[in-house]
Amino acid sequence: MLRIHFTVTDIANTKMAATLGPLAESALALYLYGHNGDAFFHKWRHSVRAALGGEAHRIATLSQKFRTVSEVPLHFPEAFAPGAPTTGSEPFGNNREQSRVLLDLCEISVLPQWDDIRRQLDGARDNWGRVAIAHGVDRLLGSMHPKVRWHSPVLELRDHPTQDVHLRGSGLLLVPSYFLSGQTCLFLEARQPQAMHAIAFPVTSSRGDTGNGEDRNVEALGALVGHTRAAALAELAEGCFTSELADRLGISLAGASKHTAILRRSGLITTARNRNTALHALTPLGAALLRSSGFLPENPATRGTRPSHPPSGGRRLSRIPCDPTTHEHTPGSAETVGCSMAVTRSTEH
């Protein structure tokens, strides 16, 4: 078990960023390709195989070299470093053939859908930022993922090698990831003197609820009527647990669970489950619906919704600048929400 030790200064300096960048996401996608634990990505694997044809074996062979996802950043440190290479770059690192495989996967399967992926990551960052602002860092750290436990002042990550990490005032960076399996989080150790340790967490722990096709979404949206459900959506603007929602609406716990299930299937909220609790937060679509009804102020940082399925294959040769891994926040990088309530805006549009 990995144990991360916080001081008061560390809690104040904890931040959230939107993305690790396209190449880091491609490295995590490479691992997922050869490990079948996350059913949400079965269709994506098929599309990559179709796009690559006979060359798909290169990705499968390289993917299966990794026993755990924690080995990926150690093997491709350049992909997770500030100023990571972009598509169109020359192969990098000690093994140029393997880095070429990673760049090809980025070009084929990540960049063509990067705008959609980035909108989902922005939405996840914004949702967790609202939780931190409304409920504090304790609530945020205690609700990130079922395999993450917050026993103040120590954050525990299961499925990691035994290690004690002392932040020593630098804080912790929290980053959502699209291609990280919903079964795990990933600790990213700072490798530069002024950089921050980071934890990447899957963009949602309920992927299956938004990835089962359009028919179920249509049915769920048809059921989204009535004052109680609209009131539930408004209460979730700042994020809350099922029991809190029941208390606020004056309904039973079972009734609150039913309403959140319908809102989730409609793509209006996400749910992060941790042991016996479930923390609900708005998706960008849910926030847009509330804004259009006058219940939520305009927030230009929340844009779009998650695609209904993982990105598919298909080459596109355009170059997209890679975000820094956000181990260290720099001007022009992904917008960062500081849990000390400081919010900085980038110049990105």
mmCIF file of C-alpha atoms in Angstrom:
data_model
loop_
_atom_site.group_PDB
_atom_site.id
_atom_site.type_symbol
_atom_site.label_atom_id
_atom_site.label_comp_id
_atom_site.label_asym_id
_atom_site.label_seq_id
_atom_site.Cartn_x
_atom_site.Cartn_y
_atom_site.Cartn_z
ATOM 1 C CA MET A 1 0.000 0.000 0.000
ATOM 2 C CA LEU A 2 1.235 3.483 -0.924
ATOM 3 C CA ARG A 3 0.827 6.063 1.840
ATOM 4 C CA ILE A 4 0.982 9.774 0.960
ATOM 5 C CA HIS A 5 1.538 12.047 3.960
ATOM 6 C CA PHE A 6 0.039 15.553 3.935
ATOM 7 C CA THR A 7 0.788 18.629 5.991
ATOM 8 C CA VAL A 8 -1.576 21.593 6.263
ATOM 9 C CA THR A 9 0.471 23.302 3.553
ATOM 10 C CA ASP A 10 0.143 20.260 1.284
ATOM 11 C CA ILE A 11 -3.641 20.328 1.578
ATOM 12 C CA ALA A 12 -3.673 24.033 0.715
ATOM 13 C CA ASN A 13 -1.413 23.401 -2.310
ATOM 14 C CA THR A 14 -3.338 20.409 -3.691
ATOM 15 C CA LYS A 15 -4.543 21.141 -7.220
ATOM 16 C CA MET A 16 -6.487 19.594 -10.067
ATOM 17 C CA ALA A 17 -5.545 19.708 -13.738
ATOM 18 C CA ALA A 18 -7.554 18.577 -16.747
ATOM 19 C CA THR A 19 -5.216 16.204 -18.557
ATOM 20 C CA LEU A 20 -1.929 14.373 -18.719
ATOM 21 C CA GLY A 21 -1.799 15.162 -22.440
ATOM 22 C CA PRO A 22 -2.400 13.088 -25.599
ATOM 23 C CA LEU A 23 0.852 11.117 -25.484
ATOM 24 C CA ALA A 24 0.466 10.102 -21.838
ATOM 25 C CA GLU A 25 -3.121 9.047 -22.574
ATOM 26 C CA SER A 26 -1.768 7.042 -25.521
ATOM 27 C CA ALA A 27 0.672 5.264 -23.215
ATOM 28 C CA LEU A 28 -2.198 4.280 -20.921
ATOM 29 C CA ALA A 29 -4.221 3.241 -23.974
ATOM 30 C CA LEU A 30 -1.305 1.045 -25.027
ATOM 31 C CA TYR A 31 -1.509 -0.790 -21.716
ATOM 32 C CA LEU A 32 -5.293 -1.197 -21.981
ATOM 33 C CA TYR A 33 -5.004 -2.645 -25.475
ATOM 34 C CA GLY A 34 -3.321 -5.809 -24.231
ATOM 35 C CA HIS A 35 -5.201 -6.148 -20.922
ATOM 36 C CA ASN A 36 -8.880 -6.966 -21.148
ATOM 37 C CA GLY A 37 -10.017 -5.987 -17.668
ATOM 38 C CA ASP A 38 -12.128 -2.951 -18.660
ATOM 39 C CA ALA A 39 -15.116 -4.054 -20.769
ATOM 40 C CA PHE A 40 -15.906 -0.436 -21.690
ATOM 41 C CA PHE A 41 -12.988 -0.464 -24.137
ATOM 42 C CA HIS A 42 -13.785 -3.689 -26.045
ATOM 43 C CA LYS A 43 -15.198 -1.754 -28.998
ATOM 44 C CA TRP A 44 -12.191 0.556 -28.980
ATOM 45 C CA ARG A 45 -9.769 -2.392 -29.176
ATOM 46 C CA HIS A 46 -11.657 -3.756 -32.159
ATOM 47 C CA SER A 47 -11.479 -0.384 -33.945
ATOM 48 C CA VAL A 48 -7.717 -0.139 -33.366
ATOM 49 C CA ARG A 49 -7.181 -3.635 -34.758
ATOM 50 C CA ALA A 50 -9.265 -2.735 -37.803
ATOM 51 C CA ALA A 51 -7.331 0.491 -38.392
ATOM 52 C CA LEU A 52 -3.893 -1.117 -38.028
ATOM 53 C CA GLY A 53 -4.557 -4.392 -39.809
ATOM 54 C CA GLY A 54 -1.463 -6.582 -39.781
ATOM 55 C CA GLU A 55 0.485 -3.982 -37.782
ATOM 56 C CA ALA A 56 -1.755 -4.390 -34.702
ATOM 57 C CA HIS A 57 0.509 -7.144 -33.392
ATOM 58 C CA ARG A 58 3.176 -4.523 -32.602
ATOM 59 C CA ILE A 59 0.857 -2.799 -30.125
ATOM 60 C CA ALA A 60 -0.291 -6.094 -28.613
ATOM 61 C CA THR A 61 3.277 -7.348 -28.200
ATOM 62 C CA LEU A 62 4.470 -4.146 -26.528
ATOM 63 C CA SER A 63 1.381 -3.882 -24.314
ATOM 64 C CA GLN A 64 1.857 -7.358 -22.925
ATOM 65 C CA LYS A 65 5.369 -6.505 -21.735
ATOM 66 C CA PHE A 66 3.777 -4.542 -18.880
ATOM 67 C CA ARG A 67 2.541 -6.521 -15.891
ATOM 68 C CA THR A 68 0.916 -3.504 -14.231
ATOM 69 C CA VAL A 69 -0.085 -0.035 -15.411
ATOM 70 C CA SER A 70 2.404 1.458 -12.926
ATOM 71 C CA GLU A 71 5.227 0.221 -15.181
ATOM 72 C CA VAL A 72 4.069 2.354 -18.124
ATOM 73 C CA PRO A 73 5.301 5.795 -16.885
ATOM 74 C CA LEU A 74 8.618 4.208 -15.923
ATOM 75 C CA HIS A 75 9.023 2.790 -19.437
ATOM 76 C CA PHE A 76 7.895 5.970 -21.243
ATOM 77 C CA PRO A 77 8.929 8.811 -18.892
ATOM 78 C CA GLU A 78 9.103 11.238 -21.819
ATOM 79 C CA ALA A 79 5.377 10.776 -22.483
ATOM 80 C CA PHE A 80 4.536 11.879 -18.930
ATOM 81 C CA ALA A 81 7.039 14.734 -18.736
ATOM 82 C CA PRO A 82 6.423 18.451 -19.392
ATOM 83 C CA GLY A 83 7.028 19.191 -23.059
ATOM 84 C CA ALA A 84 6.201 15.639 -24.138
ATOM 85 C CA PRO A 85 6.687 14.828 -27.834
ATOM 86 C CA THR A 86 3.694 15.272 -30.130
ATOM 87 C CA THR A 87 2.492 13.309 -33.103
ATOM 88 C CA GLY A 88 4.743 13.856 -36.087
ATOM 89 C CA SER A 89 7.760 13.844 -33.803
ATOM 90 C CA GLU A 90 10.720 11.590 -34.282
ATOM 91 C CA PRO A 91 10.896 8.489 -32.038
ATOM 92 C CA PHE A 92 12.326 9.289 -28.628
ATOM 93 C CA GLY A 93 13.919 7.620 -25.617
ATOM 94 C CA ASN A 94 16.227 4.637 -25.390
ATOM 95 C CA ASN A 95 14.038 2.357 -27.519
ATOM 96 C CA ARG A 96 13.077 4.222 -30.657
ATOM 97 C CA GLU A 97 11.068 1.339 -32.106
ATOM 98 C CA GLN A 98 8.796 1.159 -29.055
ATOM 99 C CA SER A 99 8.338 4.931 -28.985
ATOM 100 C CA ARG A 100 7.379 4.748 -32.676
ATOM 101 C CA VAL A 101 4.633 2.263 -31.769
ATOM 102 C CA LEU A 102 3.363 4.671 -29.107
ATOM 103 C CA LEU A 103 3.363 7.633 -31.508
ATOM 104 C CA ASP A 104 1.478 5.565 -34.107
ATOM 105 C CA LEU A 105 -1.177 4.610 -31.560
ATOM 106 C CA CYS A 106 -1.520 8.262 -30.553
ATOM 107 C CA GLU A 107 -2.048 9.291 -34.172
ATOM 108 C CA ILE A 108 -4.497 6.500 -34.961
ATOM 109 C CA SER A 109 -6.635 6.255 -31.865
ATOM 110 C CA VAL A 110 -6.229 9.258 -29.572
ATOM 111 C CA LEU A 111 -5.735 12.417 -31.619
ATOM 112 C CA PRO A 112 -8.724 11.873 -33.950
ATOM 113 C CA GLN A 113 -11.005 11.992 -30.887
ATOM 114 C CA TRP A 114 -8.948 14.315 -28.695
ATOM 115 C CA ASP A 115 -11.500 17.143 -28.689
ATOM 116 C CA ASP A 116 -14.182 14.801 -27.326
ATOM 117 C CA ILE A 117 -11.785 13.213 -24.838
ATOM 118 C CA ARG A 118 -10.595 16.614 -23.653
ATOM 119 C CA ARG A 119 -14.155 17.832 -23.103
ATOM 120 C CA GLN A 120 -14.808 14.826 -20.880
ATOM 121 C CA LEU A 121 -11.607 15.428 -18.925
ATOM 122 C CA ASP A 122 -12.450 19.111 -18.518
ATOM 123 C CA GLY A 123 -15.873 18.132 -17.208
ATOM 124 C CA ALA A 124 -14.396 15.678 -14.698
ATOM 125 C CA ARG A 125 -11.940 18.294 -13.445
ATOM 126 C CA ASP A 126 -14.684 20.883 -13.110
ATOM 127 C CA ASN A 127 -16.986 18.478 -11.252
ATOM 128 C CA TRP A 128 -14.325 17.540 -8.710
ATOM 129 C CA GLY A 129 -13.379 21.192 -8.375
ATOM 130 C CA ARG A 130 -16.971 21.989 -7.370
ATOM 131 C CA VAL A 131 -16.846 19.196 -4.789
ATOM 132 C CA ALA A 132 -13.629 20.633 -3.301
ATOM 133 C CA ILE A 133 -15.013 24.160 -3.196
ATOM 134 C CA ALA A 134 -18.383 23.145 -1.728
ATOM 135 C CA HIS A 135 -17.274 20.437 0.692
ATOM 136 C CA GLY A 136 -13.535 20.835 1.217
ATOM 137 C CA VAL A 137 -10.449 18.808 0.441
ATOM 138 C CA ASP A 138 -11.312 16.077 2.963
ATOM 139 C CA ARG A 139 -14.456 15.215 0.999
ATOM 140 C CA LEU A 140 -12.582 15.313 -2.298
ATOM 141 C CA LEU A 141 -9.748 13.049 -1.175
ATOM 142 C CA GLY A 142 -12.127 10.657 0.563
ATOM 143 C CA SER A 143 -14.324 10.193 -2.507
ATOM 144 C CA MET A 144 -11.870 9.975 -5.403
ATOM 145 C CA HIS A 145 -11.906 6.230 -5.991
ATOM 146 C CA PRO A 146 -12.868 2.987 -4.204
ATOM 147 C CA LYS A 147 -9.200 2.019 -3.884
ATOM 148 C CA VAL A 148 -8.164 5.342 -2.382
ATOM 149 C CA ARG A 149 -8.749 5.947 1.320
ATOM 150 C CA TRP A 150 -8.294 9.191 3.202
ATOM 151 C CA HIS A 151 -7.332 8.861 6.850
ATOM 152 C CA SER A 152 -6.292 12.424 7.590
ATOM 153 C CA PRO A 153 -3.479 13.336 7.147
ATOM 154 C CA VAL A 154 -2.595 10.216 5.103
ATOM 155 C CA LEU A 155 -3.939 9.193 1.688
ATOM 156 C CA GLU A 156 -3.716 5.423 1.078
ATOM 157 C CA LEU A 157 -3.617 3.825 -2.362
ATOM 158 C CA ARG A 158 -4.170 0.110 -2.549
ATOM 159 C CA ASP A 159 -2.648 -1.982 -5.374
ATOM 160 C CA HIS A 160 0.573 0.018 -5.182
ATOM 161 C CA PRO A 161 3.942 -1.124 -3.818
ATOM 162 C CA THR A 162 4.509 -0.409 -0.138
ATOM 163 C CA GLN A 163 5.965 3.080 0.111
ATOM 164 C CA ASP A 164 5.655 6.230 2.226
ATOM 165 C CA VAL A 165 5.682 9.524 0.327
ATOM 166 C CA HIS A 166 5.999 12.819 2.207
ATOM 167 C CA LEU A 167 4.849 15.782 0.131
ATOM 168 C CA ARG A 168 6.764 18.299 2.295
ATOM 169 C CA GLY A 169 4.632 21.298 1.386
ATOM 170 C CA SER A 170 4.564 20.812 -2.394
ATOM 171 C CA GLY A 171 0.977 19.542 -2.466
ATOM 172 C CA LEU A 172 -0.503 16.868 -4.712
ATOM 173 C CA LEU A 173 -1.778 17.140 -8.268
ATOM 174 C CA LEU A 174 -4.994 15.276 -9.141
ATOM 175 C CA VAL A 175 -5.542 14.537 -12.840
ATOM 176 C CA PRO A 176 -8.397 12.672 -14.571
ATOM 177 C CA SER A 177 -7.510 10.141 -17.267
ATOM 178 C CA TYR A 178 -9.682 8.759 -20.049
ATOM 179 C CA PHE A 179 -7.681 5.609 -20.770
ATOM 180 C CA LEU A 180 -6.958 4.614 -17.190
ATOM 181 C CA SER A 181 -9.007 1.575 -16.250
ATOM 182 C CA GLY A 182 -11.846 2.236 -13.839
ATOM 183 C CA GLN A 183 -10.366 -0.397 -11.543
ATOM 184 C CA THR A 184 -7.291 1.567 -10.529
ATOM 185 C CA CYS A 185 -5.594 4.904 -9.870
ATOM 186 C CA LEU A 186 -2.010 5.705 -10.842
ATOM 187 C CA PHE A 187 0.623 7.446 -8.718
ATOM 188 C CA LEU A 188 3.056 9.526 -10.771
ATOM 189 C CA GLU A 189 6.231 10.385 -8.923
ATOM 190 C CA ALA A 190 7.727 13.834 -9.472
ATOM 191 C CA ARG A 191 11.046 13.506 -11.292
ATOM 192 C CA GLN A 192 12.100 17.151 -11.298
ATOM 193 C CA PRO A 193 13.054 19.311 -8.282
ATOM 194 C CA GLN A 194 10.110 21.738 -8.553
ATOM 195 C CA ALA A 195 7.538 19.269 -9.876
ATOM 196 C CA MET A 196 4.566 17.875 -7.974
ATOM 197 C CA HIS A 197 3.699 14.277 -7.247
ATOM 198 C CA ALA A 198 0.449 13.400 -9.010
ATOM 199 C CA ILE A 199 -2.387 10.889 -8.923
ATOM 200 C CA ALA A 200 -4.223 10.061 -12.132
ATOM 201 C CA PHE A 201 -7.708 8.682 -11.615
ATOM 202 C CA PRO A 202 -10.212 7.273 -14.136
ATOM 203 C CA VAL A 203 -12.563 9.865 -15.492
ATOM 204 C CA THR A 204 -15.521 8.061 -13.949
ATOM 205 C CA SER A 205 -16.052 4.897 -11.969
ATOM 206 C CA SER A 206 -19.384 4.301 -13.747
ATOM 207 C CA ARG A 207 -18.299 4.140 -17.403
ATOM 208 C CA GLY A 208 -20.740 1.358 -18.131
ATOM 209 C CA ASP A 209 -23.645 3.635 -17.290
ATOM 210 C CA THR A 210 -22.814 5.948 -20.194
ATOM 211 C CA GLY A 211 -21.479 3.438 -22.681
ATOM 212 C CA ASN A 212 -24.354 1.047 -23.363
ATOM 213 C CA GLY A 213 -25.702 2.634 -26.498
ATOM 214 C CA GLU A 214 -28.132 5.316 -27.585
ATOM 215 C CA ASP A 215 -31.332 3.365 -27.013
ATOM 216 C CA ARG A 216 -30.984 3.286 -23.241
ATOM 217 C CA ASN A 217 -30.056 6.976 -23.184
ATOM 218 C CA VAL A 218 -33.200 7.844 -25.140
ATOM 219 C CA GLU A 219 -35.368 5.816 -22.761
ATOM 220 C CA ALA A 220 -33.749 7.423 -19.719
ATOM 221 C CA LEU A 221 -34.169 10.927 -21.121
ATOM 222 C CA GLY A 222 -37.829 10.155 -21.744
ATOM 223 C CA ALA A 223 -38.190 9.300 -18.057
ATOM 224 C CA LEU A 224 -36.484 12.533 -16.960
ATOM 225 C CA VAL A 225 -39.613 14.498 -16.026
ATOM 226 C CA GLY A 226 -41.147 15.847 -12.877
ATOM 227 C CA HIS A 227 -40.246 18.401 -10.233
ATOM 228 C CA THR A 228 -38.456 16.003 -7.884
ATOM 229 C CA ARG A 229 -35.871 14.917 -10.427
ATOM 230 C CA ALA A 230 -35.274 18.487 -11.554
ATOM 231 C CA ALA A 231 -34.773 19.466 -7.909
ATOM 232 C CA ALA A 232 -32.349 16.552 -7.490
ATOM 233 C CA LEU A 233 -30.303 17.757 -10.443
ATOM 234 C CA ALA A 234 -30.134 21.263 -8.973
ATOM 235 C CA GLU A 235 -28.997 19.888 -5.594
ATOM 236 C CA LEU A 236 -26.167 18.015 -7.319
ATOM 237 C CA ALA A 237 -24.659 21.214 -8.728
ATOM 238 C CA GLU A 238 -22.092 21.180 -5.915
ATOM 239 C CA GLY A 239 -21.892 17.387 -5.606
ATOM 240 C CA CYS A 240 -23.303 15.331 -2.761
ATOM 241 C CA PHE A 241 -23.787 11.789 -1.506
ATOM 242 C CA THR A 242 -27.002 9.805 -1.969
ATOM 243 C CA SER A 243 -27.914 10.126 1.709
ATOM 244 C CA GLU A 244 -27.402 13.900 1.588
ATOM 245 C CA LEU A 245 -29.587 14.152 -1.500
ATOM 246 C CA ALA A 246 -32.350 12.197 0.230
ATOM 247 C CA ASP A 247 -32.188 14.531 3.233
ATOM 248 C CA ARG A 248 -32.261 17.674 1.119
ATOM 249 C CA LEU A 249 -35.248 16.499 -0.935
ATOM 250 C CA GLY A 250 -37.082 14.946 1.977
ATOM 251 C CA ILE A 251 -37.383 11.558 0.282
ATOM 252 C CA SER A 252 -36.267 8.017 1.095
ATOM 253 C CA LEU A 253 -32.759 6.740 0.377
ATOM 254 C CA ALA A 254 -34.203 4.283 -2.145
ATOM 255 C CA GLY A 255 -36.028 7.129 -3.888
ATOM 256 C CA ALA A 256 -32.844 9.196 -4.092
ATOM 257 C CA SER A 257 -30.965 6.196 -5.534
ATOM 258 C CA LYS A 258 -33.627 5.761 -8.206
ATOM 259 C CA HIS A 259 -33.467 9.417 -9.232
ATOM 260 C CA THR A 260 -29.660 9.427 -9.432
ATOM 261 C CA ALA A 261 -29.698 6.226 -11.516
ATOM 262 C CA ILE A 262 -31.972 7.863 -14.095
ATOM 263 C CA LEU A 263 -29.960 11.086 -14.099
ATOM 264 C CA ARG A 264 -26.753 9.069 -14.569
ATOM 265 C CA ARG A 265 -28.155 6.993 -17.460
ATOM 266 C CA SER A 266 -29.278 10.239 -19.072
ATOM 267 C CA GLY A 267 -25.707 11.486 -19.027
ATOM 268 C CA LEU A 268 -26.487 14.353 -16.628
ATOM 269 C CA ILE A 269 -24.433 13.195 -13.631
ATOM 270 C CA THR A 270 -21.522 10.911 -12.838
ATOM 271 C CA THR A 271 -21.210 8.719 -9.767
ATOM 272 C CA ALA A 272 -18.010 7.852 -7.923
ATOM 273 C CA ARG A 273 -18.489 4.875 -5.613
ATOM 274 C CA ASN A 274 -16.257 4.323 -2.612
ATOM 275 C CA ARG A 275 -17.112 1.322 -0.449
ATOM 276 C CA ASN A 276 -20.683 1.957 0.784
ATOM 277 C CA THR A 277 -20.994 5.544 -0.408
ATOM 278 C CA ALA A 278 -21.735 7.127 -3.784
ATOM 279 C CA LEU A 279 -20.766 10.725 -4.586
ATOM 280 C CA HIS A 280 -22.722 12.298 -7.443
ATOM 281 C CA ALA A 281 -21.655 15.295 -9.543
ATOM 282 C CA LEU A 282 -22.891 17.017 -12.692
ATOM 283 C CA THR A 283 -21.555 16.186 -16.126
ATOM 284 C CA PRO A 284 -20.996 19.081 -18.549
ATOM 285 C CA LEU A 285 -24.395 18.208 -20.096
ATOM 286 C CA GLY A 286 -26.078 18.359 -16.691
ATOM 287 C CA ALA A 287 -24.416 21.681 -15.913
ATOM 288 C CA ALA A 288 -25.496 23.070 -19.303
ATOM 289 C CA LEU A 289 -29.083 22.008 -18.637
ATOM 290 C CA LEU A 290 -29.091 23.763 -15.265
ATOM 291 C CA ARG A 291 -27.522 26.887 -16.759
ATOM 292 C CA SER A 292 -30.153 27.011 -19.489
ATOM 293 C CA SER A 293 -32.814 26.881 -16.764
ATOM 294 C CA GLY A 294 -31.150 29.615 -14.737
ATOM 295 C CA PHE A 295 -30.090 27.387 -11.829
ATOM 296 C CA LEU A 296 -26.339 27.568 -12.486
ATOM 297 C CA PRO A 297 -24.129 30.543 -13.452
ATOM 298 C CA GLU A 298 -22.431 30.497 -16.822
ATOM 299 C CA ASN A 299 -19.054 28.706 -16.690
ATOM 300 C CA PRO A 300 -17.108 28.780 -19.949
ATOM 301 C CA ALA A 301 -14.671 26.190 -18.608
ATOM 302 C CA THR A 302 -17.334 23.449 -18.750
ATOM 303 C CA ARG A 303 -17.642 22.437 -22.374
ATOM 304 C CA GLY A 304 -19.438 19.547 -24.061
ATOM 305 C CA THR A 305 -20.095 15.988 -23.009
ATOM 306 C CA ARG A 306 -18.365 12.672 -23.141
ATOM 307 C CA PRO A 307 -18.720 10.632 -26.343
ATOM 308 C CA SER A 308 -21.063 7.675 -25.909
ATOM 309 C CA HIS A 309 -18.259 5.216 -26.700
ATOM 310 C CA PRO A 310 -14.453 5.149 -26.648
ATOM 311 C CA PRO A 311 -12.620 6.755 -29.574
ATOM 312 C CA SER A 312 -12.335 4.682 -32.699
ATOM 313 C CA GLY A 313 -9.586 4.227 -35.222
ATOM 314 C CA GLY A 314 -8.868 6.276 -38.325
ATOM 315 C CA ARG A 315 -5.762 8.283 -39.157
ATOM 316 C CA ARG A 316 -5.582 12.031 -38.942
ATOM 317 C CA LEU A 317 -2.315 13.809 -39.534
ATOM 318 C CA SER A 318 -3.013 17.060 -37.699
ATOM 319 C CA ARG A 319 -0.708 17.973 -34.837
ATOM 320 C CA ILE A 320 -2.159 18.844 -31.460
ATOM 321 C CA PRO A 321 0.165 20.429 -28.900
ATOM 322 C CA CYS A 322 0.634 18.109 -25.959
ATOM 323 C CA ASP A 323 -0.311 19.437 -22.544
ATOM 324 C CA PRO A 324 2.401 19.150 -19.919
ATOM 325 C CA THR A 325 1.863 16.161 -17.688
ATOM 326 C CA THR A 326 0.859 18.787 -15.166
ATOM 327 C CA HIS A 327 3.372 17.463 -12.683
ATOM 328 C CA GLU A 328 4.161 21.159 -12.621
ATOM 329 C CA HIS A 329 1.571 23.759 -13.556
ATOM 330 C CA THR A 330 2.886 26.308 -16.035
ATOM 331 C CA PRO A 331 1.246 29.227 -17.872
ATOM 332 C CA GLY A 332 -0.700 28.046 -20.904
ATOM 333 C CA SER A 333 -1.132 24.510 -19.608
ATOM 334 C CA ALA A 334 -4.393 22.886 -18.664
ATOM 335 C CA GLU A 335 -6.596 24.892 -16.346
ATOM 336 C CA THR A 336 -5.866 24.001 -12.749
ATOM 337 C CA VAL A 337 -8.294 24.132 -9.856
ATOM 338 C CA GLY A 338 -6.503 24.586 -6.550
ATOM 339 C CA CYS A 339 -8.183 22.995 -3.570
ATOM 340 C CA SER A 340 -7.210 26.063 -1.575
ATOM 341 C CA MET A 341 -10.020 27.668 -3.602
ATOM 342 C CA ALA A 342 -7.641 29.358 -6.034
ATOM 343 C CA VAL A 343 -8.673 28.985 -9.678
ATOM 344 C CA THR A 344 -6.347 29.929 -12.500
ATOM 345 C CA ARG A 345 -7.447 30.262 -16.103
ATOM 346 C CA SER A 346 -5.254 29.483 -19.083
ATOM 347 C CA THR A 347 -5.348 31.222 -22.441
ATOM 348 C CA GLU A 348 -6.552 28.053 -24.126
ATOM 349 C CA HIS A 349 -9.809 28.260 -26.052
#
